[in-house]
Coordinates of C-alpha atoms and ligand atoms in Angstrom, one line a residue:
M1 CA 8.9 0.1 -34.9
H2 CA 9.6 2.1 -31.8
T3 CA 9.1 1.5 -28.0
L4 CA 7.1 3.7 -25.7
T5 CA 8.1 3.5 -22.1
G6 CA 6.0 4.1 -19.0
I7 CA 5.4 2.4 -15.6
G8 CA 4.3 -1.2 -15.7
V9 CA 1.5 -1.5 -13.1
S10 CA -0.1 -4.8 -14.0
P11 CA 2.0 -7.7 -15.2
G12 CA 1.7 -9.8 -18.3
I13 CA 2.6 -9.5 -22.0
V14 CA 0.0 -9.3 -24.8
A15 CA -0.1 -8.1 -28.4
G16 CA -3.1 -6.6 -30.3
P17 CA -4.4 -3.6 -32.2
A18 CA -4.8 -0.2 -30.5
A19 CA -8.1 1.4 -30.0
V20 CA -8.1 4.9 -28.6
M21 CA -10.6 6.2 -26.1
N22 CA -12.0 9.5 -27.4
A23 CA -12.5 12.5 -25.2
P24 CA -16.0 13.8 -24.6
P25 CA -17.2 16.3 -27.2
V26 CA -17.1 20.0 -26.5
L27 CA -19.9 22.2 -27.8
P28 CA -18.6 25.4 -29.5
A29 CA -19.3 28.4 -27.3
R30 CA -21.4 30.1 -29.9
P31 CA -24.4 28.0 -31.1
P32 CA -25.1 28.2 -34.8
A33 CA -28.6 29.5 -35.9
V34 CA -31.3 26.9 -36.6
T35 CA -32.3 27.5 -40.3
D36 CA -34.6 24.4 -40.9
E37 CA -36.5 23.6 -37.7
H38 CA -38.1 20.4 -39.1
A39 CA -34.7 19.0 -40.3
A40 CA -33.1 19.8 -37.0
V41 CA -35.8 17.9 -35.0
E42 CA -35.4 15.1 -37.5
A43 CA -31.6 15.0 -37.0
A44 CA -31.9 15.0 -33.2
H45 CA -34.5 12.2 -33.2
T46 CA -32.4 10.1 -35.6
A47 CA -29.4 10.5 -33.4
L48 CA -31.4 9.5 -30.3
G49 CA -32.7 6.4 -32.1
E50 CA -29.3 5.4 -33.4
V51 CA -27.6 5.8 -30.0
A52 CA -30.4 3.8 -28.3
A53 CA -30.1 1.0 -30.8
E54 CA -26.3 0.9 -30.6
L55 CA -26.3 0.8 -26.8
L56 CA -28.9 -2.0 -26.8
E57 CA -26.8 -4.0 -29.2
R58 CA -23.7 -3.6 -27.0
A59 CA -25.8 -4.5 -23.9
G60 CA -26.7 -7.8 -25.7
Q61 CA -23.0 -8.7 -26.1
A62 CA -21.7 -7.5 -22.7
I63 CA -21.6 -9.2 -19.3
P64 CA -23.0 -7.8 -16.0
P65 CA -22.7 -5.1 -14.7
A66 CA -21.8 -3.5 -18.0
A67 CA -24.8 -5.1 -19.7
D68 CA -27.2 -3.6 -17.2
I69 CA -25.7 -0.1 -17.4
L70 CA -25.8 -0.2 -21.2
A71 CA -29.4 -1.4 -21.4
A72 CA -30.5 1.3 -18.9
Q73 CA -28.7 4.0 -21.0
S74 CA -30.4 2.7 -24.2
A75 CA -33.8 3.0 -22.5
M76 CA -33.0 6.6 -21.5
A77 CA -32.1 7.5 -25.1
A78 CA -35.3 5.9 -26.3
D79 CA -37.5 7.8 -23.8
P80 CA -40.2 9.7 -25.6
V81 CA -40.2 12.5 -23.0
L82 CA -36.5 13.1 -23.9
A83 CA -37.4 13.3 -27.6
Q84 CA -40.3 15.6 -26.9
R85 CA -38.3 18.1 -24.7
V86 CA -35.5 18.2 -27.3
A87 CA -38.0 19.0 -30.1
E88 CA -39.5 21.8 -27.9
L89 CA -36.1 23.4 -27.4
I90 CA -35.2 23.2 -31.1
K91 CA -38.4 24.9 -32.0
A92 CA -37.4 27.6 -29.5
G93 CA -34.2 28.1 -31.5
R94 CA -31.6 25.8 -29.9
P95 CA -29.5 23.7 -32.4
P96 CA -29.9 19.9 -31.9
A97 CA -26.7 19.1 -30.1
Y98 CA -27.2 22.0 -27.7
A99 CA -30.9 21.1 -27.1
V100 CA -29.9 17.5 -26.3
S101 CA -27.2 18.7 -24.0
D102 CA -29.6 21.1 -22.2
V103 CA -32.4 18.6 -21.7
I104 CA -30.1 15.9 -20.4
A105 CA -28.5 18.4 -18.0
E106 CA -32.1 19.1 -16.8
F107 CA -32.8 15.4 -16.3
A108 CA -29.5 14.9 -14.5
E109 CA -30.4 17.7 -12.1
Q110 CA -33.8 16.1 -11.4
F111 CA -32.1 12.7 -10.9
Q112 CA -29.7 14.2 -8.4
A113 CA -32.5 16.0 -6.5
A114 CA -34.5 12.7 -6.3
G115 CA -31.6 11.0 -4.6
G116 CA -31.2 7.3 -4.1
Y117 CA -31.1 5.0 -7.1
L118 CA -31.9 7.9 -9.6
A119 CA -29.0 10.0 -8.3
E120 CA -26.7 7.1 -9.0
R121 CA -27.8 7.1 -12.6
A122 CA -26.8 10.8 -13.2
A123 CA -23.3 9.7 -14.3
D124 CA -24.8 7.4 -16.9
L125 CA -26.8 10.3 -18.3
E126 CA -23.7 12.3 -18.7
D127 CA -22.1 9.5 -20.7
L128 CA -25.3 9.3 -22.8
R129 CA -25.3 13.0 -23.5
N130 CA -21.7 12.8 -24.7
R131 CA -22.6 10.0 -27.1
I132 CA -25.6 11.8 -28.6
V133 CA -23.8 15.1 -28.9
A134 CA -20.8 13.4 -30.6
R135 CA -23.2 11.8 -33.1
L136 CA -24.9 15.1 -33.9
L137 CA -21.6 16.9 -34.3
G138 CA -20.0 14.1 -36.4
L139 CA -17.2 13.6 -33.8
P140 CA -15.7 10.3 -32.8
M141 CA -17.8 8.4 -30.2
P142 CA -16.5 9.1 -26.7
G143 CA -16.1 6.5 -24.0
L144 CA -14.8 3.0 -24.5
P145 CA -14.1 2.1 -28.1
D146 CA -16.0 -0.7 -29.7
P147 CA -14.0 -1.8 -32.8
G148 CA -15.7 -5.2 -32.9
H149 CA -12.6 -7.2 -32.0
P150 CA -10.3 -7.5 -28.9
Y151 CA -8.0 -4.4 -28.6
V152 CA -5.4 -2.7 -26.5
L153 CA -7.2 0.3 -24.8
I154 CA -5.3 3.6 -25.2
A155 CA -6.5 6.5 -23.1
D156 CA -5.3 9.7 -21.6
D157 CA -6.3 8.3 -18.2
L158 CA -9.3 6.3 -16.9
A159 CA -11.9 7.7 -14.5
P160 CA -13.9 5.3 -12.3
A161 CA -17.0 6.0 -14.5
D162 CA -15.1 4.9 -17.7
T163 CA -14.1 1.6 -16.2
A164 CA -17.5 0.1 -15.1
T165 CA -18.1 -1.1 -18.7
I166 CA -14.7 -2.5 -19.4
D167 CA -15.2 -6.1 -20.7
P168 CA -12.0 -8.1 -20.1
R169 CA -13.0 -10.3 -23.0
Q170 CA -12.6 -7.3 -25.3
V171 CA -9.8 -5.3 -23.7
L172 CA -6.4 -7.1 -24.0
A173 CA -4.3 -4.5 -22.1
I174 CA -4.5 -0.9 -21.0
V175 CA -1.9 1.8 -21.9
T176 CA -2.5 5.4 -20.6
E177 CA -0.6 8.6 -21.2
R178 CA -1.1 9.7 -17.6
G179 CA -1.7 7.9 -14.2
G180 CA 0.7 6.7 -11.6
P181 CA 1.6 3.3 -10.0
T182 CA -1.2 3.5 -7.5
S183 CA -3.8 5.3 -9.6
H184 CA -7.3 4.1 -10.2
T185 CA -6.2 2.7 -13.6
A186 CA -3.5 0.6 -12.0
I187 CA -5.8 -0.8 -9.4
L188 CA -8.5 -1.6 -11.9
A189 CA -6.2 -3.2 -14.5
K190 CA -4.8 -5.5 -11.8
S191 CA -8.2 -6.4 -10.6
L192 CA -9.2 -7.4 -14.1
G193 CA -5.9 -9.3 -14.7
L194 CA -5.1 -7.0 -17.7
P195 CA -1.5 -6.0 -18.4
A196 CA -1.2 -2.3 -18.0
V197 CA 1.3 0.5 -18.5
V198 CA 0.6 4.0 -17.2
A199 CA 2.4 7.4 -17.5
C200 CA 3.4 6.2 -21.0
T201 CA 4.4 9.3 -22.9
G202 CA 3.3 9.2 -26.5
A203 CA 0.6 6.6 -26.0
I204 CA -2.3 8.9 -26.9
A205 CA -0.7 9.6 -30.3
V206 CA -0.9 6.0 -31.4
A207 CA -3.3 5.6 -34.2
D208 CA -6.3 3.3 -34.0
G209 CA -5.5 -0.2 -35.4
T210 CA -1.7 0.1 -34.8
Q211 CA -0.3 -3.2 -33.6
L212 CA 1.1 -3.0 -30.1
L213 CA 3.2 -5.4 -28.0
V214 CA 2.5 -4.4 -24.3
N215 CA 4.7 -5.6 -21.4
G216 CA 2.9 -4.6 -18.2
T217 CA 5.7 -6.2 -16.1
I218 CA 8.5 -3.8 -17.3
G219 CA 6.2 -1.0 -18.6
T220 CA 6.8 -0.9 -22.3
A221 CA 4.6 -0.8 -25.4
V222 CA 6.3 -1.6 -28.7
V223 CA 4.6 0.2 -31.6
A224 CA 4.3 -1.9 -34.8
P225 CA 6.6 -4.8 -33.6
A226 CA 8.1 -7.3 -36.0
P227 CA 6.0 -10.5 -36.0
S228 CA 9.0 -12.5 -34.8
Q229 CA 9.4 -10.2 -31.8
V230 CA 5.8 -10.7 -30.9
R231 CA 6.1 -14.5 -31.2
S232 CA 9.2 -14.8 -29.1
A233 CA 7.8 -12.4 -26.4
L234 CA 4.5 -14.4 -26.2
D235 CA 6.3 -17.7 -26.1
R236 CA 8.6 -16.6 -23.3
E237 CA 5.6 -15.3 -21.3
A238 CA 3.7 -18.6 -21.8
V239 CA 6.7 -20.6 -20.5
R240 CA 7.0 -18.2 -17.5
R241 CA 3.3 -18.4 -16.7
A242 CA 3.2 -22.2 -16.9
A243 CA 6.2 -22.5 -14.6
A244 CA 4.6 -20.1 -12.1
A245 CA 1.3 -21.9 -12.2
R246 CA 3.0 -25.2 -11.2
V247 CA 3.7 -23.7 -7.8
T248 CA 0.6 -24.3 -5.6
G249 CA -0.4 -24.3 -2.0
P250 CA -0.1 -21.6 0.7
G251 CA 2.5 -18.9 0.4
R252 CA 5.9 -19.9 1.8
T253 CA 9.6 -19.4 1.1
S254 CA 11.6 -22.4 -0.3
D255 CA 12.6 -23.2 3.3
G256 CA 9.0 -23.1 4.6
H257 CA 8.7 -19.6 6.2
P258 CA 4.9 -18.9 5.9
V259 CA 3.6 -15.7 4.2
K260 CA -0.1 -15.5 3.9
L261 CA -1.0 -14.6 0.3
M262 CA -4.3 -12.8 0.3
A263 CA -6.5 -11.0 -2.3
N264 CA -7.5 -7.3 -2.5
L265 CA -11.2 -7.1 -3.3
G266 CA -12.9 -3.9 -4.5
T267 CA -16.2 -5.2 -6.0
A268 CA -18.2 -8.3 -5.9
R269 CA -17.4 -8.9 -9.6
E270 CA -13.8 -9.7 -8.5
L271 CA -14.9 -12.4 -6.2
P272 CA -14.5 -15.4 -8.6
A273 CA -10.9 -14.6 -9.3
A274 CA -10.1 -14.0 -5.6
T275 CA -11.4 -17.3 -4.2
A276 CA -8.0 -19.0 -5.0
A277 CA -6.4 -16.7 -2.4
E278 CA -5.8 -17.7 1.3
G279 CA -8.2 -15.0 2.3
V280 CA -9.0 -11.4 1.7
G281 CA -6.4 -9.0 3.0
L282 CA -8.2 -5.8 2.0
L283 CA -11.9 -5.5 1.3
R284 CA -12.3 -2.0 0.0
T285 CA -15.8 -1.3 1.1
E286 CA -16.0 1.9 -0.9
F287 CA -17.5 -0.2 -3.7
L288 CA -20.8 -0.1 -1.8
Y289 CA -20.8 3.7 -1.4
L290 CA -19.3 5.2 -4.6
D291 CA -21.5 7.1 -7.0
R292 CA -24.4 7.2 -4.6
A293 CA -26.3 10.1 -3.1
E294 CA -26.6 8.5 0.3
A295 CA -25.0 5.7 2.3
P296 CA -26.3 2.2 1.8
G297 CA -28.6 1.0 4.6
F298 CA -27.7 -1.6 7.3
D299 CA -29.5 -4.5 5.5
E300 CA -27.9 -3.8 2.1
Q301 CA -24.5 -3.6 3.7
R302 CA -25.0 -6.7 5.8
A303 CA -26.1 -8.7 2.7
A304 CA -23.1 -7.5 0.6
Y305 CA -20.6 -8.4 3.4
A306 CA -22.3 -11.8 4.0
E307 CA -21.9 -12.7 0.3
I308 CA -18.2 -12.2 0.5
F309 CA -17.8 -13.9 3.9
D310 CA -19.7 -16.9 2.6
A311 CA -17.3 -17.2 -0.3
F312 CA -14.4 -17.3 2.1
A313 CA -15.7 -19.7 4.7
G314 CA -12.8 -21.0 6.9
R315 CA -10.5 -18.2 5.7
R316 CA -9.7 -14.7 6.9
V317 CA -11.5 -11.6 5.5
V318 CA -10.0 -8.2 6.5
V319 CA -12.7 -5.6 6.0
R320 CA -11.5 -2.0 5.7
T321 CA -14.1 0.5 6.9
L322 CA -15.1 3.2 4.5
D323 CA -12.2 5.2 3.1
A324 CA -13.9 8.3 1.7
G325 CA -12.2 11.5 0.6
A326 CA -9.3 12.6 -1.6
D327 CA -9.3 10.2 -4.6
K328 CA -12.6 8.7 -3.4
P329 CA -15.0 11.6 -2.8
L330 CA -18.5 10.8 -1.6
R331 CA -21.3 13.3 -1.7
F332 CA -22.6 12.4 1.7
A333 CA -19.4 12.0 3.6
T334 CA -16.8 14.4 2.2
Q335 CA -16.5 18.1 1.9
P336 CA -16.3 19.1 -1.8
D337 CA -14.4 22.4 -1.2
E338 CA -11.4 21.3 0.9
P339 CA -8.2 23.0 -0.6
N340 CA -6.1 19.9 -0.1
P341 CA -8.4 16.9 0.0
A342 CA -5.6 14.3 0.4
L343 CA -4.6 16.1 3.6
G344 CA -8.2 16.8 4.8
V345 CA -11.0 15.0 6.4
R346 CA -10.6 11.5 4.7
G347 CA -10.4 7.9 5.8
L348 CA -11.1 7.4 9.5
R349 CA -11.3 11.1 9.9
T350 CA -14.7 11.3 8.2
S351 CA -16.1 9.5 11.2
L352 CA -15.4 12.6 13.3
R353 CA -17.9 14.4 11.1
S354 CA -20.3 11.5 10.5
P355 CA -19.9 9.1 13.4
E356 CA -23.1 7.3 12.5
L357 CA -21.7 6.2 9.2
L358 CA -18.9 4.3 10.9
D359 CA -21.1 2.8 13.6
E360 CA -23.7 1.6 11.2
Q361 CA -21.0 0.0 9.0
L362 CA -19.3 -1.7 12.0
A363 CA -22.7 -3.0 13.1
A364 CA -23.5 -4.4 9.6
I365 CA -20.0 -6.1 9.4
S366 CA -20.5 -7.5 12.8
A367 CA -24.0 -8.8 12.0
A368 CA -22.8 -10.4 8.8
A369 CA -19.7 -11.9 10.6
Q370 CA -21.9 -13.5 13.3
R371 CA -23.6 -15.8 10.8
A372 CA -20.5 -16.4 8.7
R373 CA -17.8 -19.1 8.9
A374 CA -15.1 -16.7 7.6
E375 CA -12.7 -15.3 10.2
V376 CA -13.6 -11.6 10.0
W377 CA -11.1 -8.9 10.9
V378 CA -11.8 -5.2 10.6
M379 CA -9.4 -2.3 10.1
A380 CA -9.5 1.5 9.7
P381 CA -7.9 3.5 6.9
M382 CA -5.7 6.6 7.3
V383 CA -4.9 6.3 11.0
S384 CA -2.3 8.9 12.1
T385 CA -1.9 8.4 15.8
P386 CA -1.9 5.7 18.5
G387 CA -4.9 7.4 20.1
E388 CA -6.9 7.1 16.9
A389 CA -6.0 3.4 16.6
A390 CA -7.0 2.6 20.2
A391 CA -10.3 4.5 19.8
F392 CA -11.2 2.7 16.6
A393 CA -10.4 -0.6 18.2
Q394 CA -12.6 0.2 21.2
R395 CA -15.4 1.2 18.9
A396 CA -15.2 -1.9 16.8
R397 CA -14.9 -4.3 19.8
A398 CA -18.0 -2.6 21.2
Q399 CA -19.9 -3.8 18.1
G400 CA -18.7 -7.3 18.8
L401 CA -15.8 -7.5 16.4
P402 CA -12.9 -9.2 18.2
T403 CA -10.0 -8.7 15.9
V404 CA -9.3 -5.0 15.1
G405 CA -6.4 -3.4 13.3
V406 CA -5.5 -0.2 11.4
M407 CA -3.8 0.7 8.2
I408 CA -0.4 2.3 8.3
E409 CA -0.6 4.8 5.5
V410 CA 0.7 7.9 7.3
P411 CA 4.5 8.1 8.1
A412 CA 3.7 9.3 11.7
A413 CA 1.9 6.0 12.3
A414 CA 4.8 4.0 11.0
L415 CA 7.2 6.0 13.2
R416 CA 5.0 5.2 16.2
A417 CA 4.1 1.6 15.2
D418 CA 4.9 0.2 18.6
A419 CA 2.3 2.5 20.3
V420 CA -0.2 2.0 17.5
L421 CA 0.1 -1.8 17.9
A422 CA -0.3 -1.5 21.6
G423 CA -3.9 -0.4 21.0
C424 CA -5.0 -2.9 18.4
D425 CA -4.4 -6.5 17.1
F426 CA -2.6 -6.0 13.8
V427 CA -1.6 -3.5 11.2
S428 CA -1.6 -3.5 7.4
L429 CA 0.7 -1.2 5.4
G430 CA -1.1 0.8 2.7
T431 CA 2.0 1.5 0.6
N432 CA 0.0 3.5 -2.0
D433 CA -0.8 6.2 0.5
L434 CA 2.3 5.7 2.6
A435 CA 4.4 6.6 -0.5
Q436 CA 2.1 9.6 -1.2
Y437 CA 2.5 11.0 2.3
A438 CA 6.2 10.1 2.8
F439 CA 7.2 11.8 -0.5
A440 CA 4.6 14.6 -0.5
A441 CA 3.6 13.4 -4.0
D442 CA 0.0 13.2 -5.2
R443 CA -0.7 9.6 -6.1
T444 CA -3.0 10.7 -8.9
L445 CA -0.4 12.8 -10.7
S446 CA 1.8 11.2 -13.3
D447 CA 4.4 14.0 -13.0
V448 CA 5.5 12.7 -9.6
A449 CA 5.2 9.0 -10.4
D450 CA 8.9 8.5 -9.8
L451 CA 8.5 9.5 -6.2
L452 CA 5.7 7.1 -5.7
D453 CA 7.7 4.2 -6.8
P454 CA 7.3 1.6 -4.0
W455 CA 11.0 0.6 -4.4
Q456 CA 12.0 4.0 -2.8
P457 CA 14.4 3.0 -0.1
A458 CA 12.9 5.6 2.4
L459 CA 9.5 3.8 1.9
L460 CA 11.2 0.5 2.6
D461 CA 12.6 2.0 5.8
L462 CA 9.1 2.9 7.0
I463 CA 7.9 -0.7 6.2
H464 CA 10.9 -2.1 8.1
L465 CA 10.2 0.0 11.1
T466 CA 6.6 -1.2 11.2
A467 CA 7.5 -4.8 10.7
Q468 CA 10.0 -4.7 13.5
A469 CA 7.3 -3.2 15.8
G470 CA 5.0 -6.1 14.8
H471 CA 7.8 -8.6 15.6
R472 CA 8.3 -7.1 19.0
A473 CA 4.6 -7.1 19.8
G474 CA 4.1 -10.6 18.3
K475 CA 1.3 -9.1 16.1
P476 CA 0.8 -9.5 12.3
V477 CA 2.0 -6.8 9.9
G478 CA 0.7 -7.1 6.3
V479 CA 1.1 -5.1 3.2
C480 CA -2.0 -4.5 1.1
G481 CA -0.8 -1.6 -1.2
E482 CA 0.1 -2.3 -4.8
A483 CA 3.7 -3.0 -3.8
A484 CA 2.6 -6.5 -2.6
G485 CA 1.7 -7.6 -6.1
D486 CA 5.2 -7.0 -7.5
A487 CA 6.8 -10.4 -7.4
L488 CA 10.3 -9.1 -7.0
L489 CA 9.4 -6.5 -4.4
A490 CA 7.3 -9.1 -2.5
L491 CA 10.6 -10.9 -1.7
V492 CA 12.0 -7.6 -0.3
L493 CA 8.8 -7.0 1.8
V494 CA 9.0 -10.5 3.3
G495 CA 12.7 -9.9 4.0
L496 CA 11.7 -6.7 5.8
G497 CA 9.6 -8.8 8.1
V498 CA 6.0 -8.5 6.9
T499 CA 3.8 -11.5 7.6
S500 CA 1.2 -11.4 4.9
L501 CA 0.8 -9.9 1.4
S502 CA -2.5 -8.9 -0.1
M503 CA -2.8 -8.1 -3.8
A504 CA -4.9 -8.1 -6.9
P505 CA -5.8 -11.8 -7.5
A506 CA -4.1 -11.9 -10.9
T507 CA -0.7 -11.2 -9.3
L508 CA -0.9 -14.1 -6.7
V509 CA 0.5 -16.7 -9.0
D510 CA 3.8 -14.8 -9.7
V511 CA 4.3 -13.8 -6.1
R512 CA 3.7 -17.4 -4.8
A513 CA 6.2 -18.7 -7.4
A514 CA 8.8 -16.0 -6.5
L515 CA 8.6 -16.8 -2.8
A516 CA 8.8 -20.6 -3.4
H517 CA 12.2 -20.0 -5.1
H518 CA 13.9 -18.1 -2.3
T519 CA 14.8 -18.8 1.3
I520 CA 13.9 -16.3 4.1
A521 CA 17.6 -15.6 4.5
E522 CA 17.8 -14.7 0.8
C523 CA 14.7 -12.4 1.2
R524 CA 16.4 -10.7 4.1
H525 CA 19.6 -10.2 2.1
L526 CA 17.5 -8.7 -0.8
A527 CA 15.8 -6.4 1.7
D528 CA 19.2 -5.2 3.0
L529 CA 20.3 -4.6 -0.6
A530 CA 17.2 -2.6 -1.5
R531 CA 17.4 -0.4 1.7
A532 CA 21.1 0.3 1.1
A533 CA 20.5 1.5 -2.5
P534 CA 20.6 5.3 -3.2
D535 CA 17.3 5.4 -5.1
A536 CA 14.3 3.3 -6.3
A537 CA 15.8 2.4 -9.7
A538 CA 19.1 1.2 -8.1
A539 CA 17.1 -0.7 -5.4
R540 CA 15.2 -2.6 -8.1
S541 CA 18.2 -3.3 -10.3
H542 CA 20.4 -4.5 -7.4
V543 CA 17.7 -6.9 -6.2
E544 CA 16.9 -8.0 -9.7
A545 CA 20.6 -8.8 -10.4
V546 CA 21.0 -10.9 -7.4
A547 CA 17.5 -12.6 -7.4
H548 CA 17.5 -13.5 -11.1
T549 CA 21.1 -14.3 -11.7
G550 CA 21.8 -16.0 -8.5
R551 CA 24.8 -14.0 -7.4
W552 CA 24.4 -15.1 -3.7
G553 CA 28.1 -15.6 -3.2
G554 CA 27.8 -19.1 -4.5
A555 CA 25.1 -20.0 -2.0
R556 CA 22.5 -21.1 -4.5
D557 CA 21.4 -21.4 -8.1
G558 CA 19.5 -18.6 -9.8
W559 CA 15.8 -18.1 -10.1
R560 CA 14.3 -18.0 -13.6
Ligands
PEP601 C1 -3.0 2.0 0.1 O1 -3.1 3.2 0.3 O2 -2.0 1.4 -0.1 C2 -4.3 1.2 0.1 C3 -4.2 -0.1 0.0 O3 -5.5 1.8 0.1 P1 -6.1 2.5 -1.2 O4 -5.3 2.2 -2.4 O5 -7.5 2.0 -1.3 O6 -6.0 4.0 -0.8
MG602 MG1 -5.0 4.0 1.1

């Protein structure tokens, strides 16, 4: 038994057998000669048939959207035109795996050129190619493992394409060797309510089937734990969860200071889990645009927004306009060759190059809002100056959207929060990017994960500055970065003066319970402690010591 340590990015404790996600197969640079043409064609056709059958079987067991993606891939593998082209190439001297790879690359190119729906399927073709090639080379199947029972997913890191088919009934937890606290893996795991540990050195060396005890709250994975250790950890977790679930109602401190607890939404599939929230504090509209060759049209956008607004009738939905670029590149909106994409034309800046994208989106949001009973607010990502904030507000209001805000993700905007707020109605702190830009640390890089820790006192200073500006202006200041979903840090954020917290729905219960156990004065005391700490680790441990053990100078009993 030994313990691997990483960064806990999605809370919860589970135990289960590991299943490792295999890397895509690599074809040897020098293709072997084809000695028996007939046998080679036979081998290729057998592999196509087996992969098609396997994908179809998995489609039958999966839930949407994974089921649809798997069924479409199966149909592609069974396509007679594919089999025919592969046979032709083999007869021209290409070995089976190379022939499959070449033909699928040709198809993918044609799909891309056709645009629209077909271009969106190009990534599925790539995945299909990897599966067939692995089968032909006798290598482990790439992509998500399918051991036939629930498992802890172990991967180097997860890309957006890997995650579309994650079935939360099969995956118990996610542990990755790389990734940071605000990486795609972290956001996805939280949205699915799966405990997750990222930047976990040694994870990838864990053998398939090894029992793991994963703690996504503190960021550990115990390898081959003793059964008694598993039992007591799961029992403690069940007691904690039950206690947290007993706290219901709107977010407030124990002395009644209100803090709106909202959900972050990235895709419509997260909708059912989010409806328990007081509203949506961040609707990441990229889900409509990603993996597409061109922007969705007005009608499609309006319908997608309307579905979400209808689910939140009587509550607030904060829609963030398209945040393309950097970690979310889009073929039609971002430049592929920028030397520093995180510092380039991204977020609101893309509307300088393609103003029609933003105007059409604002018009679609406005049209959907008109017929909805939700209170629709709109905000722009990656705003750097008061001028940008005011211009965006003007543009959104011109489309009939009355409540307009901006995200504070750039330190310059936090430093000038008074002026930013003068031109709009509210701000929301995107702590993921704010940490990235304040610490000059790439949020996708696990090597700099320490700097991206949302407990960094300098980050807390920027949040405090912004919250004070909101207080002076009498305007709301929310947090919608991953920091808001950390129950302990949420106390600090409230103490710093933020008025709402928006998070992955799975973390709402713990945050609500934490708030209900502390007064606003205690939250302010914790905020002072955290800001006075020399570093992130000290900030967390000082706050934890006081909040959990109740050393309030005799003022109150402990929490938990
Ligand atoms: C953020 O940067 O904190 C944020 C909420 O936006 P995203 O993670 O989508 O960049
Ligand atoms: Mg951001």
